[in-house]
Amino acid sequence: MADEAKARGNAAFSSGDYRAAVGHFSDAIALAPANHVLYSNRSAAHASLHDYTDALADAEKTVELKPDWSKGYSRLGAACQGLGRYDDAVSAFKRGLEIDPGNEALKSGLADAQAAAAAGPSRGRGAPPPSNPFGDVFQGQEMWAKLTADPTTRGYLQQPDFVKMMQDLQKNPTGLNLYLKDQRVMQALGVLLNVKLHTPGQDSGFEAAAEADSPAASKPDNKPPKEKEPEPEPEPEPMEINEGEREVKERKAHAQKEKEAGNAAYKKKDFETAIQHYTKAIELDDEDISYLTNRAAVYLEMGRYEDCIKDCDKAVERGRELRSDYKMVARALTRKGTALVKMAKCSKDFEPAIETFQKALTEHRNPDTLKKLNDAEKARKDLEQQEYFDPKLADEEREKGNECFKEQKYPEAVKHYTESLRRNPKDVKAYSNRAACYTKLGALPEGLKDAEKCIELDPTFSKGYTRKGAVQFFMKEYEKALETYQEGLKHDPNNQDLLDGVRRCVEQINKASRGDLTPEELKERQAKGMQDPEIQNILTDPVMRQVRKPMS
């Protein structure tokens, strides 16, 4: 992964292994060629190796990829300065300051480049380094980069007098002997030369060489200047990943604040303000899809369903790219489905909403989403019935069914009665007639269900009781059939079909009580009795099971 290679490059740079850092950053660039930070990092590594030509190429690529990033111009200026192209360096630092006027590192680089340019005409590529043997280690932005990378000298950069001394050395490296007794300067020089120098006395050979440059070294002046300049901002970590991460973190924090402000506005029903805050949060951080789903919720409340759906689609797409929490993706899909339901005007309009709810449930099985799905399916069914409702056509279909019934074409009759009921779901006659067909076909459970629907729709419809009693009689549930007939007689006492039904049931019940049943009838009644829930409860009772044990 590019991030892993970049991290290895950071570690190598911080340890002073710049060639390894270049290799790691090159690996990262191969994986993420559009990442401007990687080119900037590699430019810093090249510059640390004094390979300013490659440093310049990477700096130019950084600026090309991210022209509004001031750090790129800092890299560009440092590379130009390393090549002796001071006018180009001045131009680069100025361009960076146009983007970030308060950047102290750019200001310092500009001052160095202007001083070098004023010292003589701009030199071309490959200009000779300064005559002072240590002068080049103090030149350009690399000095600040190296000091920032070292954990010890990084702390010194917070001390104004140390920063002032290093700035003086950048302007006049020959004055190094003035600061050699300051352990911080020695430590910094060791970091810049990539050698261990803890105190001046620990590396006498180096100290002697340094002192040989000037007899005045015996009287160093370590006093800080009376008038301190404003503390310059230390050069950031040479690996801009730190700066980039800090910038991302700040943007995310800002986005969260915008989200909270949007939530507060939403609770106050100030929807326009809420949208503004959520929109700003989206602009600041496109890796948190909750900003999109929250704005979608506002659009939903405002009745702007198309906008709500667009935000939800974006949230789902972005969420899958980022592998966001599946619950967040499910929330976006549920919100989209809700908007589609709100827009539905006919039964077919519910189909995309139902499909969206089903997708949401595959992401996360949420009870609220499941309820919305069930409600949408019911609403679609109700609308289908309303759209199909036509009493006139229902009567025509019922008459066709009657003709088929008379001709004993019972399956065809069932089809016509079913179509009649689709056209008019509350026609008790159609239910009654279909129940009669089911009875003729031996589909007794279906016939019983239709007969019960008759009674449910119209408790005074005597034909419903006749149909139900007949089905129960054929199922040999004589006691239940008798109750059904008797219930029907309460509404129609003189109905002959009901009276005949009562008589038939009484005959069968009396026959059973006298024991006049054939072996087949007796066996069948015993089997039905064993299926009775009350009998089952008795037989499974622990006490009853103990009683039956000796009998077995």
GROMACS .gro file of N, CA and C in nm, residues 466 469-470 473 478-487 489 493 495-512 514:
model
  105
  466THR      N    1  -7.472  -2.099   0.563
  466THR     CA    2  -7.504  -2.223   0.492
  466THR      C    3  -7.377  -2.284   0.432
  469GLY      N    4  -7.140  -2.408   0.718
  469GLY     CA    5  -7.192  -2.531   0.780
  469GLY      C    6  -7.175  -2.650   0.689
  470ALA      N    7  -7.194  -2.629   0.559
  470ALA     CA    8  -7.182  -2.740   0.464
  470ALA      C    9  -7.037  -2.790   0.459
  473PHE      N   10  -6.967  -2.982   0.770
  473PHE     CA   11  -7.038  -3.111   0.767
  473PHE      C   12  -6.958  -3.211   0.683
  478TYR      N   13  -6.933  -3.231   1.293
  478TYR     CA   14  -7.077  -3.211   1.304
  478TYR      C   15  -7.114  -3.112   1.414
  479GLU      N   16  -7.043  -3.119   1.525
  479GLU     CA   17  -7.075  -3.025   1.634
  479GLU      C   18  -7.051  -2.880   1.590
  480LYS      N   19  -6.936  -2.858   1.520
  480LYS     CA   20  -6.906  -2.722   1.473
  480LYS      C   21  -7.007  -2.678   1.367
  481ALA      N   22  -7.045  -2.770   1.279
  481ALA     CA   23  -7.143  -2.737   1.176
  481ALA      C   24  -7.277  -2.700   1.239
  482LEU      N   25  -7.315  -2.777   1.344
  482LEU     CA   26  -7.441  -2.748   1.413
  482LEU      C   27  -7.439  -2.607   1.472
  483GLU      N   28  -7.325  -2.567   1.534
  483GLU     CA   29  -7.313  -2.433   1.591
  483GLU      C   30  -7.325  -2.326   1.481
  484THR      N   31  -7.267  -2.353   1.365
  484THR     CA   32  -7.273  -2.256   1.255
  484THR      C   33  -7.417  -2.239   1.206
  485TYR      N   34  -7.487  -2.349   1.188
  485TYR     CA   35  -7.626  -2.340   1.143
  485TYR      C   36  -7.712  -2.266   1.245
  486GLN      N   37  -7.693  -2.297   1.369
  486GLN     CA   38  -7.772  -2.232   1.474
  486GLN      C   39  -7.745  -2.081   1.480
  487GLU      N   40  -7.616  -2.044   1.456
  487GLU     CA   41  -7.582  -1.901   1.455
  487GLU      C   42  -7.652  -1.832   1.338
  489LEU      N   43  -7.937  -1.918   1.205
  489LEU     CA   44  -8.080  -1.909   1.232
  489LEU      C   45  -8.116  -1.791   1.321
  493PRO      N   46  -8.440  -1.698   1.103
  493PRO     CA   47  -8.499  -1.815   1.172
  493PRO      C   48  -8.573  -1.911   1.080
  495ASN      N   49  -8.500  -1.983   0.758
  495ASN     CA   50  -8.424  -2.024   0.640
  495ASN      C   51  -8.421  -2.177   0.634
  496GLN      N   52  -8.477  -2.232   0.526
  496GLN     CA   53  -8.492  -2.377   0.516
  496GLN      C   54  -8.357  -2.448   0.504
  497ASP      N   55  -8.260  -2.387   0.432
  497ASP     CA   56  -8.128  -2.451   0.418
  497ASP      C   57  -8.060  -2.465   0.554
  498LEU      N   58  -8.076  -2.365   0.639
  498LEU     CA   59  -8.018  -2.370   0.772
  498LEU      C   60  -8.087  -2.475   0.858
  499LEU      N   61  -8.220  -2.480   0.847
  499LEU     CA   62  -8.296  -2.578   0.925
  499LEU      C   63  -8.259  -2.721   0.882
  500ASP      N   64  -8.244  -2.742   0.751
  500ASP     CA   65  -8.205  -2.875   0.703
  500ASP      C   66  -8.065  -2.911   0.751
  501GLY      N   67  -7.979  -2.813   0.757
  501GLY     CA   68  -7.843  -2.837   0.804
  501GLY      C   69  -7.842  -2.881   0.950
  502VAL      N   70  -7.926  -2.816   1.031
  502VAL     CA   71  -7.936  -2.853   1.172
  502VAL      C   72  -7.983  -2.997   1.184
  503ARG      N   73  -8.084  -3.032   1.106
  503ARG     CA   74  -8.139  -3.167   1.113
  503ARG      C   75  -8.033  -3.271   1.077
  504ARG      N   76  -7.956  -3.247   0.972
  504ARG     CA   77  -7.853  -3.343   0.931
  504ARG      C   78  -7.745  -3.359   1.039
  505CYS      N   79  -7.711  -3.250   1.098
  505CYS     CA   80  -7.605  -3.256   1.203
  505CYS      C   81  -7.654  -3.334   1.324
  506VAL      N   82  -7.781  -3.311   1.364
  506VAL     CA   83  -7.836  -3.380   1.481
  506VAL      C   84  -7.841  -3.530   1.455
  507GLU      N   85  -7.877  -3.568   1.333
  507GLU     CA   86  -7.884  -3.709   1.299
  507GLU      C   87  -7.745  -3.775   1.313
  508GLN      N   88  -7.644  -3.708   1.264
  508GLN     CA   89  -7.510  -3.765   1.271
  508GLN      C   90  -7.459  -3.772   1.414
  509ILE      N   91  -7.489  -3.670   1.492
  509ILE     CA   92  -7.444  -3.670   1.632
  509ILE      C   93  -7.513  -3.782   1.710
  510ASN      N   94  -7.646  -3.800   1.687
  510ASN     CA   95  -7.721  -3.906   1.756
  510ASN      C   96  -7.671  -4.044   1.713
  511LYS      N   97  -7.642  -4.055   1.587
  511LYS     CA   98  -7.593  -4.182   1.535
  511LYS      C   99  -7.462  -4.220   1.605
  512ALA      N  100  -7.378  -4.124   1.624
  512ALA     CA  101  -7.250  -4.151   1.691
  512ALA      C  102  -7.272  -4.187   1.837
  514ARG      N  103  -7.524  -4.337   1.969
  514ARG     CA  104  -7.583  -4.470   1.981
  514ARG      C  105  -7.482  -4.579   1.940
   0.00000   0.00000   0.00000
